[in-house]
Amino acid sequence: MTSRTHHEPSPTAEPTPDTVTAALWGWVRLCTGAAAQIYLVLLATLTAIALIPALFGWHSTVIETGSMEPHIDPGDVVVLADLPDDQPVPLGGVVQFISPAEAQPSGVERPILHRIVIDHEDGTYATAGDANAEVDFTPLVREQIIGQARLLVPFIGLPSLWLGAGQHLSLGLWAAATVAALLIALAVFVPRARDDDDQEGEEVEDDTQELPVLARRGALAVAGTAVLAGLTAWPVPPSTAAFTARTGTSASWRYVGMPAITLGRARDYALLASGRLTDHTPGGHPTSVGGSVGTYPGLAIENLQSSGSRRNVTGTVEPGTTAAAGAMTDARALEAALLARPATVSRPTVLTGRITPGIYTSTTGTFTVTGDLTLDAQGDPGAQFIFRAATITAADGSRVLLSNQARAANVYWASTGSITLGISTTARGAYLARGSIAANTTTGSPTQRLTLEGRLISLGTAAGGGVVEVNRPIITIPT
């Protein structure tokens, strides 16, 4: 074989426009080729992560819906392992289970991927999506669990999801981008054989030197086509994260800590409002508020005084102060924490009789306390009682009582609307409303007073909110 003859340019020669253009084009080719190769390698790596565990007896599923957001998104692939018989059910863990036909609107059983949030005394469990405010309606038994989440692979199931959902535009754009990346990688990083037209005056190399080039191109093309086809027709069943962590290890699947239920800087406040506080008692008597009162950003505080002959507030009065601003910030954080907890019990409107600890929501959107409502902590002084509804009302003369070491400091009422406490009510706990709060404000005799061991807080984030009105209150802050 004859050797090639190269004509080296003079080192002192000035660059020509052609050489400058060639250099720029070379950088463009290099950058686009590198980007295409990075994308293809990432695609292939994620695909391998999702599929290789199947060799060890694990299985994968594509997530169809978004109730596990922000931790798991639609199109993510979750890799699951079987739950051994001698291993306890992972409270706080993410599991895949078969939801029975009678629990599905379609009447067909289907796999669900949700988090186990409650361990019931009867041996059943409650599940919930991380994005859902309520727990799933149907209790879970161990026999329904078909896998515990171990690994999350982001985005890789999107093509299959698009195909199943008929989102052909998204699927087509992704396929076109992937094919383009494959062609760029072939053109830039796999050298092509030279022929007579490549460089004039050079000898043609032996045809056998084209074989490695063709082999590399063919292997890359086959691999790319396989990945493209495999992702489009993903060979695993989907799971619904039904409405009723990026690649990680099992540690990513433990229960994500909810925001703490704490009053923070609102702890010292008996009355707090974003707009106005008003005591309707004539002359400010016989009101007794054992704690501070404040407003923010509002400034109006009427008939509540911490000094002078008509002093009826044992703490400080904070109209629009920095201290009140901090208290309001923490009160809103408390409300967010209360609403973030998945409910454990759904009840009808009326609250009466004896109730054990839990997170209660109303099936009608309204809670009304009538007669005596006894909160039974069952000997646990740390037991919490949380009540959530659109509106919360305490009927005239109703009482909230504490039993078996229950504490008012662990009782919370959260309303996305308004709260009304009737005449002569005995209330306990922190009452937080996005709307207004009215306590004992209707016409009654001087002996008909509101007795509250707790707090009234109007956050003012709903229409008509930001106002707390009381009449002849006796308020103490629980410890």
CSV table of C-alpha atoms in Angstrom, one decimal:
chain,number,residue,atom,x,y,z
A,1,MET,CA,0.0,0.0,0.0
A,2,THR,CA,1.4,3.4,-0.9
A,3,SER,CA,1.7,6.1,1.8
A,4,ARG,CA,-0.2,9.3,1.7
A,5,THR,CA,1.4,12.7,1.0
A,6,HIS,CA,0.3,15.6,3.1
A,7,HIS,CA,1.0,19.2,2.3
A,8,GLU,CA,1.6,21.0,5.6
A,9,PRO,CA,0.7,24.7,5.7
A,10,SER,CA,3.4,27.2,6.4
A,11,PRO,CA,3.4,28.1,10.2
A,12,THR,CA,3.7,31.8,9.2
A,13,ALA,CA,0.8,31.8,6.8
A,14,GLU,CA,-2.1,34.1,7.6
A,15,PRO,CA,-5.4,32.3,8.4
A,16,THR,CA,-7.8,32.4,5.5
A,17,PRO,CA,-11.6,32.9,5.8
A,18,ASP,CA,-12.0,29.2,4.9
A,19,THR,CA,-9.8,28.1,7.8
A,20,VAL,CA,-11.6,30.4,10.3
A,21,THR,CA,-15.0,29.0,9.1
A,22,ALA,CA,-13.7,25.5,9.4
A,23,ALA,CA,-12.5,26.1,12.9
A,24,LEU,CA,-15.8,27.6,14.0
A,25,TRP,CA,-17.7,24.8,12.4
A,26,GLY,CA,-15.5,22.3,14.2
A,27,TRP,CA,-16.4,23.8,17.6
A,28,VAL,CA,-20.1,23.7,16.7
A,29,ARG,CA,-19.8,20.1,15.7
A,30,LEU,CA,-17.9,19.3,18.9
A,31,CYS,CA,-20.4,21.0,21.2
A,32,THR,CA,-23.5,19.6,19.5
A,33,GLY,CA,-21.9,16.2,19.4
A,34,ALA,CA,-21.0,16.3,23.0
A,35,ALA,CA,-24.5,17.4,24.0
A,36,ALA,CA,-26.1,14.6,21.9
A,37,GLN,CA,-23.8,12.0,23.4
A,38,ILE,CA,-24.5,13.2,27.0
A,39,TYR,CA,-28.2,12.9,26.3
A,40,LEU,CA,-27.9,9.5,24.8
A,41,VAL,CA,-25.7,8.2,27.6
A,42,LEU,CA,-28.1,9.6,30.2
A,43,LEU,CA,-31.0,8.0,28.4
A,44,ALA,CA,-29.3,4.6,28.2
A,45,THR,CA,-28.1,4.8,31.8
A,46,LEU,CA,-31.6,5.6,33.2
A,47,THR,CA,-33.1,2.8,31.1
A,48,ALA,CA,-30.5,0.3,32.4
A,49,ILE,CA,-31.2,1.4,36.0
A,50,ALA,CA,-34.9,0.8,35.5
A,51,LEU,CA,-34.5,-2.6,33.9
A,52,ILE,CA,-31.4,-4.3,35.4
A,53,PRO,CA,-33.1,-4.8,38.9
A,54,ALA,CA,-35.5,-7.2,37.1
A,55,LEU,CA,-32.5,-9.6,36.9
A,56,PHE,CA,-32.6,-9.8,40.7
A,57,GLY,CA,-36.4,-10.4,41.1
A,58,TRP,CA,-37.5,-6.8,41.4
A,59,HIS,CA,-40.1,-5.2,39.1
A,60,SER,CA,-40.8,-1.7,37.7
A,61,THR,CA,-43.9,0.4,37.2
A,62,VAL,CA,-44.6,3.6,35.3
A,63,ILE,CA,-46.4,6.3,37.3
A,64,GLU,CA,-49.5,7.6,35.5
A,65,THR,CA,-50.9,10.3,37.8
A,66,GLY,CA,-49.6,13.0,40.2
A,67,SER,CA,-50.9,12.4,43.7
A,68,MET,CA,-47.4,11.5,44.9
A,69,GLU,CA,-46.0,14.8,43.8
A,70,PRO,CA,-43.6,16.5,44.5
A,71,HIS,CA,-41.7,13.3,45.3
A,72,ILE,CA,-42.9,11.2,42.4
A,73,ASP,CA,-44.1,12.7,39.1
A,74,PRO,CA,-46.1,11.2,36.2
A,75,GLY,CA,-43.7,9.4,33.9
A,76,ASP,CA,-41.2,8.4,36.6
A,77,VAL,CA,-40.4,4.7,36.9
A,78,VAL,CA,-40.5,3.2,40.3
A,79,VAL,CA,-38.5,0.0,41.0
A,80,LEU,CA,-40.0,-2.2,43.6
A,81,ALA,CA,-39.0,-5.3,45.6
A,82,ASP,CA,-41.2,-7.9,47.2
A,83,LEU,CA,-42.1,-7.5,50.9
A,84,PRO,CA,-40.9,-10.6,52.7
A,85,ASP,CA,-43.3,-12.3,55.0
A,86,ASP,CA,-41.0,-11.8,58.0
A,87,GLN,CA,-40.6,-8.1,57.4
A,88,PRO,CA,-43.1,-5.6,59.0
A,89,VAL,CA,-45.2,-3.4,56.9
A,90,PRO,CA,-43.2,-0.2,56.3
A,91,LEU,CA,-45.2,2.5,58.1
A,92,GLY,CA,-44.2,5.7,56.2
A,93,GLY,CA,-43.0,3.8,53.2
A,94,VAL,CA,-44.2,3.8,49.6
A,95,VAL,CA,-45.8,0.6,48.5
A,96,GLN,CA,-47.6,-0.8,45.4
A,97,PHE,CA,-50.8,-2.6,46.2
A,98,ILE,CA,-53.8,-3.9,44.3
A,99,SER,CA,-56.9,-1.8,44.9
A,100,PRO,CA,-60.0,-4.1,44.7
A,101,ALA,CA,-62.6,-3.6,42.0
A,102,GLU,CA,-65.2,-2.4,44.5
A,103,ALA,CA,-62.9,0.5,45.5
A,104,GLN,CA,-62.5,1.7,41.9
A,105,PRO,CA,-65.0,3.9,40.0
A,106,SER,CA,-64.3,1.8,36.9
A,107,GLY,CA,-65.2,-1.5,38.8
A,108,VAL,CA,-61.9,-3.0,37.8
A,109,GLU,CA,-59.0,-3.7,40.2
A,110,ARG,CA,-55.8,-1.8,39.5
A,111,PRO,CA,-52.3,-1.3,41.0
A,112,ILE,CA,-51.9,1.8,43.2
A,113,LEU,CA,-48.7,3.4,44.4
A,114,HIS,CA,-49.2,5.3,47.7
A,115,ARG,CA,-47.6,5.9,51.1
A,116,ILE,CA,-48.6,4.0,54.2
A,117,VAL,CA,-49.5,6.7,56.8
A,118,ILE,CA,-51.5,5.0,59.5
A,119,ASP,CA,-51.2,1.6,61.3
A,120,HIS,CA,-54.7,0.8,62.6
A,121,GLU,CA,-55.2,-1.3,65.7
A,122,ASP,CA,-57.3,-3.9,63.7
A,123,GLY,CA,-54.3,-4.8,61.6
A,124,THR,CA,-55.3,-2.7,58.6
A,125,TYR,CA,-53.4,0.4,57.2
A,126,ALA,CA,-54.4,3.7,55.8
A,127,THR,CA,-52.6,5.0,52.6
A,128,ALA,CA,-52.4,8.4,51.0
A,129,GLY,CA,-50.8,10.2,48.2
A,130,ASP,CA,-48.2,12.8,49.3
A,131,ALA,CA,-50.2,15.4,47.4
A,132,ASN,CA,-53.6,14.4,48.8
A,133,ALA,CA,-55.2,16.1,51.9
A,134,GLU,CA,-57.2,12.9,52.7
A,135,VAL,CA,-56.2,9.3,53.2
A,136,ASP,CA,-57.5,6.7,50.8
A,137,PHE,CA,-61.1,5.6,51.6
A,138,THR,CA,-60.5,1.8,51.5
A,139,PRO,CA,-58.2,0.4,54.3
A,140,LEU,CA,-55.2,-1.7,53.2
A,141,VAL,CA,-54.4,-5.2,54.3
A,142,ARG,CA,-50.9,-6.7,54.0
A,143,GLU,CA,-52.0,-9.3,51.4
A,144,GLN,CA,-52.7,-6.5,49.0
A,145,ILE,CA,-49.1,-5.2,48.9
A,146,ILE,CA,-47.2,-6.4,45.9
A,147,GLY,CA,-44.1,-4.4,46.2
A,148,GLN,CA,-42.1,-1.9,48.3
A,149,ALA,CA,-40.6,1.1,46.5
A,150,ARG,CA,-36.8,0.9,46.4
A,151,LEU,CA,-35.6,3.0,43.5
A,152,LEU,CA,-36.9,6.0,41.6
A,153,VAL,CA,-35.8,6.7,38.0
A,154,PRO,CA,-37.1,10.1,36.8
A,155,PHE,CA,-38.8,10.8,33.4
A,156,ILE,CA,-37.8,7.6,31.7
A,157,GLY,CA,-41.4,6.3,31.5
A,158,LEU,CA,-42.7,9.5,29.8
A,159,PRO,CA,-42.7,8.1,26.3
A,160,SER,CA,-44.8,5.1,27.3
A,161,LEU,CA,-47.1,7.4,29.3
A,162,TRP,CA,-47.6,9.7,26.3
A,163,LEU,CA,-48.3,6.8,24.0
A,164,GLY,CA,-51.0,5.4,26.4
A,165,ALA,CA,-52.5,8.8,26.9
A,166,GLY,CA,-52.7,9.6,23.2
A,167,GLN,CA,-50.3,12.6,23.5
A,168,HIS,CA,-48.8,12.0,20.1
A,169,LEU,CA,-47.4,15.5,19.7
A,170,SER,CA,-45.2,15.1,22.9
A,171,LEU,CA,-44.2,11.6,21.8
A,172,GLY,CA,-43.3,12.7,18.3
A,173,LEU,CA,-41.2,15.7,19.5
A,174,TRP,CA,-39.3,13.5,21.9
A,175,ALA,CA,-38.7,10.8,19.3
A,176,ALA,CA,-37.5,13.4,16.8
A,177,ALA,CA,-35.1,14.9,19.3
A,178,THR,CA,-33.8,11.5,20.2
A,179,VAL,CA,-33.3,10.5,16.5
A,180,ALA,CA,-31.6,13.8,15.9
A,181,ALA,CA,-29.2,13.2,18.8
A,182,LEU,CA,-28.4,9.7,17.5
A,183,LEU,CA,-27.7,11.1,14.0
A,184,ILE,CA,-25.5,13.8,15.4
A,185,ALA,CA,-23.5,11.4,17.5
A,186,LEU,CA,-23.1,9.1,14.5
A,187,ALA,CA,-21.9,12.0,12.3
A,188,VAL,CA,-19.5,13.6,14.9
A,189,PHE,CA,-18.0,10.8,16.9
A,190,VAL,CA,-18.0,7.8,14.5
A,191,PRO,CA,-15.4,8.5,11.7
A,192,ARG,CA,-16.4,7.9,8.2
A,193,ALA,CA,-14.3,6.1,5.6
A,194,ARG,CA,-12.7,8.3,3.0
A,195,ASP,CA,-13.2,8.0,-0.7
A,196,ASP,CA,-11.7,9.6,-3.8
A,197,ASP,CA,-13.8,12.7,-3.3
A,198,ASP,CA,-12.8,13.3,0.3
A,199,GLN,CA,-9.4,14.7,-0.3
A,200,GLU,CA,-8.1,15.2,-3.8
A,201,GLY,CA,-4.7,13.7,-4.5
A,202,GLU,CA,-4.8,11.2,-1.6
A,203,GLU,CA,-4.7,7.4,-2.2
A,204,VAL,CA,-7.8,5.4,-1.3
A,205,GLU,CA,-7.3,3.1,1.7
A,206,ASP,CA,-8.1,-0.6,1.7
A,207,ASP,CA,-11.8,-1.3,1.7
A,208,THR,CA,-11.3,-3.5,4.7
A,209,GLN,CA,-10.7,-0.4,6.9
A,210,GLU,CA,-14.3,0.6,6.4
A,211,LEU,CA,-15.5,-2.4,8.4
A,212,PRO,CA,-14.8,-1.1,11.9
A,213,VAL,CA,-16.5,2.2,11.0
A,214,LEU,CA,-19.6,0.4,9.7
A,215,ALA,CA,-19.6,-1.9,12.7
A,216,ARG,CA,-19.5,1.0,15.2
A,217,ARG,CA,-22.2,2.9,13.3
A,218,GLY,CA,-24.4,-0.1,13.1
A,219,ALA,CA,-24.1,-1.0,16.8
A,220,LEU,CA,-24.9,2.6,17.8
A,221,ALA,CA,-27.9,2.7,15.5
A,222,VAL,CA,-29.2,-0.6,16.7
A,223,ALA,CA,-28.8,0.4,20.4
A,224,GLY,CA,-30.4,3.7,19.8
A,225,THR,CA,-33.4,2.2,18.0
A,226,ALA,CA,-33.8,-0.4,20.7
A,227,VAL,CA,-33.9,2.3,23.5
A,228,LEU,CA,-36.3,4.4,21.4
A,229,ALA,CA,-38.7,1.5,20.8
A,230,GLY,CA,-38.4,0.1,24.3
A,231,LEU,CA,-39.2,3.4,26.0
A,232,THR,CA,-42.2,4.0,23.8
A,233,ALA,CA,-43.6,0.5,24.5
A,234,TRP,CA,-42.4,0.2,28.1
A,235,PRO,CA,-42.6,-3.5,29.1
A,236,VAL,CA,-44.0,-3.0,32.6
A,237,PRO,CA,-47.5,-2.2,33.8
A,238,PRO,CA,-48.4,1.3,34.9
A,239,SER,CA,-49.5,2.3,38.4
A,240,THR,CA,-51.9,5.0,39.4
A,241,ALA,CA,-50.9,7.4,42.1
A,242,ALA,CA,-54.6,8.0,42.3
A,243,PHE,CA,-56.3,11.1,43.4
A,244,THR,CA,-59.5,9.9,45.9
A,245,ALA,CA,-37.0,11.3,44.7
A,246,ARG,CA,-35.2,11.3,41.6
A,247,THR,CA,-32.9,8.3,41.3
A,248,GLY,CA,-32.3,7.2,44.9
A,249,THR,CA,-32.0,4.4,47.4
A,250,SER,CA,-34.5,3.1,49.9
A,251,ALA,CA,-33.6,5.9,52.2
A,252,SER,CA,-35.4,8.3,49.8
A,253,TRP,CA,-38.6,6.3,50.4
A,254,ARG,CA,-39.0,6.8,54.1
A,255,TYR,CA,-41.8,9.0,55.4
A,256,VAL,CA,-41.2,12.5,54.5
A,257,GLY,CA,-41.4,14.5,57.7
A,258,MET,CA,-44.4,16.8,57.8
A,259,PRO,CA,-43.9,20.4,59.0
A,260,ALA,CA,-44.0,20.6,62.8
A,261,ILE,CA,-47.2,21.4,64.6
A,262,THR,CA,-46.0,24.3,66.7
A,263,LEU,CA,-47.3,27.7,67.6
A,264,GLY,CA,-43.8,29.3,67.5
A,265,ARG,CA,-44.0,33.0,68.1
A,266,ALA,CA,-47.8,32.8,68.4
A,267,ARG,CA,-47.5,30.9,71.6
A,268,ASP,CA,-48.0,33.9,73.9
A,269,TYR,CA,-51.0,35.2,72.0
A,270,ALA,CA,-54.6,34.5,73.1
A,271,LEU,CA,-56.1,36.6,70.3
A,272,LEU,CA,-54.4,37.3,67.0
A,273,ALA,CA,-55.9,38.7,63.8
A,274,SER,CA,-54.6,39.9,60.5
A,275,GLY,CA,-57.1,42.8,60.5
A,276,ARG,CA,-59.0,43.7,63.6
A,277,LEU,CA,-59.7,42.6,67.2
A,278,THR,CA,-62.8,43.8,69.0
A,279,ASP,CA,-64.2,43.1,72.4
A,280,HIS,CA,-67.9,44.0,72.5
A,281,THR,CA,-68.1,44.0,76.3
A,282,PRO,CA,-69.4,47.5,77.4
A,283,GLY,CA,-66.6,49.4,79.1
A,284,GLY,CA,-64.1,46.5,78.7
A,285,HIS,CA,-65.5,44.5,81.6
A,286,PRO,CA,-65.7,41.7,82.7
A,287,THR,CA,-63.4,40.6,79.9
A,288,SER,CA,-60.3,38.6,81.0
A,289,VAL,CA,-57.6,37.7,78.5
A,290,GLY,CA,-54.7,35.7,80.0
A,291,GLY,CA,-52.1,36.4,77.3
A,292,SER,CA,-51.1,38.9,74.7
A,293,VAL,CA,-53.3,40.2,71.8
A,294,GLY,CA,-52.1,41.4,68.5
A,295,THR,CA,-52.9,42.3,64.9
A,296,TYR,CA,-50.8,42.3,61.7
A,297,PRO,CA,-50.8,44.0,59.3
A,298,GLY,CA,-53.9,45.5,60.7
A,299,LEU,CA,-53.8,48.1,63.5
A,300,ALA,CA,-57.2,48.0,65.1
A,301,ILE,CA,-57.5,46.6,68.6
A,302,GLU,CA,-60.7,47.7,70.4
A,303,ASN,CA,-61.5,47.6,74.1
A,304,LEU,CA,-58.6,45.4,75.0
A,305,GLN,CA,-56.0,47.0,77.3
A,306,SER,CA,-52.9,45.9,79.1
A,307,SER,CA,-52.7,48.8,81.5
A,308,GLY,CA,-54.9,51.4,83.2
A,309,SER,CA,-58.0,51.1,85.3
A,310,ARG,CA,-59.7,49.0,82.7
A,311,ARG,CA,-56.9,46.6,82.2
A,312,ASN,CA,-58.3,43.3,80.9
A,313,VAL,CA,-55.2,41.8,79.1
A,314,THR,CA,-52.5,40.2,81.2
A,315,GLY,CA,-50.0,40.2,78.3
A,316,THR,CA,-49.1,42.9,75.9
A,317,VAL,CA,-51.2,44.6,73.2
A,318,GLU,CA,-49.5,44.5,69.8
A,319,PRO,CA,-51.2,46.5,67.1
A,320,GLY,CA,-49.2,46.0,63.9
A,321,THR,CA,-45.9,45.5,65.7
A,322,THR,CA,-42.9,43.5,64.7
A,323,ALA,CA,-43.8,40.9,67.4
A,324,ALA,CA,-47.3,40.6,66.0
A,325,ALA,CA,-45.9,40.1,62.5
A,326,GLY,CA,-43.7,37.2,63.7
A,327,ALA,CA,-46.6,35.7,65.5
A,328,MET,CA,-48.8,35.9,62.4
A,329,THR,CA,-46.1,34.3,60.2
A,330,ASP,CA,-45.8,31.3,62.6
A,331,ALA,CA,-49.6,31.0,62.9
A,332,ARG,CA,-49.8,30.6,59.1
A,333,ALA,CA,-47.1,28.0,59.3
A,334,LEU,CA,-49.1,26.2,61.9
A,335,GLU,CA,-52.2,26.2,59.7
A,336,ALA,CA,-50.2,24.8,56.8
A,337,ALA,CA,-48.9,22.0,59.0
A,338,LEU,CA,-52.4,21.1,60.2
A,339,LEU,CA,-53.8,21.0,56.7
A,340,ALA,CA,-50.8,18.9,55.5
A,341,ARG,CA,-51.6,16.0,57.7
A,342,PRO,CA,-53.6,13.2,56.1
A,343,ALA,CA,-57.0,12.7,57.8
A,344,THR,CA,-57.5,9.6,59.9
A,345,VAL,CA,-61.3,9.9,60.3
A,346,SER,CA,-64.1,11.4,58.3
A,347,ARG,CA,-67.2,12.3,60.3
A,348,PRO,CA,-70.6,13.9,59.7
A,349,THR,CA,-71.4,17.4,60.7
A,350,VAL,CA,-72.3,17.0,64.4
A,351,LEU,CA,-69.5,16.5,66.9
A,352,THR,CA,-70.8,15.2,70.2
A,353,GLY,CA,-70.1,12.4,72.7
A,354,ARG,CA,-66.6,10.9,73.2
A,355,ILE,CA,-63.8,11.2,70.6
A,356,THR,CA,-60.4,9.6,70.6
A,357,PRO,CA,-57.2,11.2,69.2
A,358,GLY,CA,-57.0,11.7,65.5
A,359,ILE,CA,-57.2,14.0,62.5
A,360,TYR,CA,-60.9,14.6,61.7
A,361,THR,CA,-62.4,16.0,58.6
A,362,SER,CA,-66.1,16.6,57.9
A,363,THR,CA,-68.0,14.7,55.2
A,364,THR,CA,-70.2,17.7,54.7
A,365,GLY,CA,-67.6,20.4,55.0
A,366,THR,CA,-69.0,21.7,58.3
A,367,PHE,CA,-68.4,20.7,61.9
A,368,THR,CA,-70.9,21.7,64.7
A,369,VAL,CA,-70.2,20.9,68.3
A,370,THR,CA,-73.4,20.3,70.2
A,371,GLY,CA,-73.9,19.4,73.9
A,372,ASP,CA,-70.7,17.9,75.5
A,373,LEU,CA,-67.8,16.8,73.3
A,374,THR,CA,-65.4,14.8,75.4
A,375,LEU,CA,-61.8,14.4,74.0
A,376,ASP,CA,-60.4,11.2,75.4
A,377,ALA,CA,-56.6,10.9,75.2
A,378,GLN,CA,-56.7,7.3,76.5
A,379,GLY,CA,-53.9,8.0,78.9
A,380,ASP,CA,-51.6,9.7,76.4
A,381,PRO,CA,-50.8,13.3,77.4
A,382,GLY,CA,-49.2,13.9,74.0
A,383,ALA,CA,-52.3,12.8,72.1
A,384,GLN,CA,-53.5,15.3,69.4
A,385,PHE,CA,-56.9,16.2,68.3
A,386,ILE,CA,-57.2,18.0,65.0
A,387,PHE,CA,-60.5,19.1,63.4
A,388,ARG,CA,-60.6,20.5,59.9
A,389,ALA,CA,-63.6,21.8,58.0
A,390,ALA,CA,-64.7,24.7,55.8
A,391,THR,CA,-66.8,26.1,58.7
A,392,ILE,CA,-66.7,25.3,62.4
A,393,THR,CA,-69.5,26.1,64.8
A,394,ALA,CA,-70.1,25.6,68.5
A,395,ALA,CA,-73.8,25.6,69.4
A,396,ASP,CA,-75.0,27.7,72.3
A,397,GLY,CA,-74.1,26.1,75.6
A,398,SER,CA,-71.9,23.5,74.1
A,399,ARG,CA,-68.8,22.3,75.9
A,400,VAL,CA,-65.5,20.7,74.9
A,401,LEU,CA,-64.3,18.6,77.8
A,402,LEU,CA,-60.9,16.8,78.4
A,403,SER,CA,-60.5,13.3,79.6
A,404,ASN,CA,-57.8,10.7,80.4
A,405,GLN,CA,-54.9,13.2,80.3
A,406,ALA,CA,-56.1,15.1,77.2
A,407,ARG,CA,-54.6,18.6,77.1
A,408,ALA,CA,-56.0,21.7,75.5
A,409,ALA,CA,-52.5,22.5,74.1
A,410,ASN,CA,-52.9,19.5,71.8
A,411,VAL,CA,-56.3,20.5,70.4
A,412,TYR,CA,-56.5,22.3,67.1
A,413,TRP,CA,-59.4,23.6,65.0
A,414,ALA,CA,-58.6,24.7,61.4
A,415,SER,CA,-61.3,26.3,59.3
A,416,THR,CA,-60.8,27.4,55.7
A,417,GLY,CA,-63.8,29.6,56.2
A,418,SER,CA,-65.2,31.1,59.4
A,419,ILE,CA,-65.5,30.0,63.1
A,420,THR,CA,-68.5,30.8,65.3
A,421,LEU,CA,-68.7,30.0,69.0
A,422,GLY,CA,-72.2,30.5,70.4
A,423,ILE,CA,-73.4,31.9,73.7
A,424,SER,CA,-72.1,30.4,76.9
A,425,THR,CA,-69.7,28.0,75.1
A,426,THR,CA,-66.8,26.3,76.7
A,427,ALA,CA,-64.1,25.9,74.1
A,428,ARG,CA,-60.6,24.3,74.2
A,429,GLY,CA,-57.8,24.4,71.8
A,430,ALA,CA,-56.3,26.7,69.1
A,431,TYR,CA,-59.0,27.9,66.7
A,432,LEU,CA,-57.5,29.1,63.4
A,433,ALA,CA,-59.7,30.5,60.6
A,434,ARG,CA,-59.0,31.9,57.2
A,435,GLY,CA,-62.2,33.8,57.5
A,436,SER,CA,-63.6,35.7,60.6
A,437,ILE,CA,-64.1,34.4,64.1
A,438,ALA,CA,-67.1,35.4,66.3
A,439,ALA,CA,-67.3,34.2,69.9
A,440,ASN,CA,-70.3,34.8,72.1
A,441,THR,CA,-71.3,37.9,70.2
A,442,THR,CA,-75.0,37.4,69.9
A,443,THR,CA,-77.4,39.0,72.5
A,444,GLY,CA,-77.3,37.4,75.9
A,445,SER,CA,-77.2,38.2,79.6
A,446,PRO,CA,-74.0,39.3,81.3
A,447,THR,CA,-73.7,35.9,82.9
A,448,GLN,CA,-73.5,34.2,79.5
A,449,ARG,CA,-69.8,34.3,78.8
A,450,LEU,CA,-67.3,32.6,76.5
A,451,THR,CA,-64.8,30.4,78.4
A,452,LEU,CA,-61.8,29.5,76.3
A,453,GLU,CA,-58.7,27.5,77.2
A,454,GLY,CA,-56.8,28.2,74.0
A,455,ARG,CA,-56.5,30.8,71.3
A,456,LEU,CA,-58.5,32.5,68.6
A,457,ILE,CA,-56.5,33.3,65.4
A,458,SER,CA,-57.9,34.8,62.2
A,459,LEU,CA,-55.4,34.6,59.4
A,460,GLY,CA,-57.4,36.7,57.0
A,461,THR,CA,-56.7,34.7,53.9
A,462,ALA,CA,-60.4,34.2,53.0
A,463,ALA,CA,-63.1,36.6,52.1
A,464,GLY,CA,-64.3,38.5,55.2
A,465,GLY,CA,-61.3,37.3,57.2
A,466,GLY,CA,-58.9,39.0,59.4
A,467,VAL,CA,-61.4,39.8,62.2
A,468,VAL,CA,-61.8,38.3,65.7
A,469,GLU,CA,-64.8,39.5,67.7
A,470,VAL,CA,-65.5,38.4,71.3
A,471,ASN,CA,-68.0,39.3,74.0
A,472,ARG,CA,-67.3,38.9,77.7
A,473,PRO,CA,-64.5,36.3,77.2
A,474,ILE,CA,-62.6,34.5,79.8
A,475,ILE,CA,-59.5,33.3,78.0
A,476,THR,CA,-56.5,31.4,79.3
A,477,ILE,CA,-53.5,30.0,77.4
A,478,PRO,CA,-53.0,26.3,77.9
A,479,THR,CA,-49.6,25.0,78.9
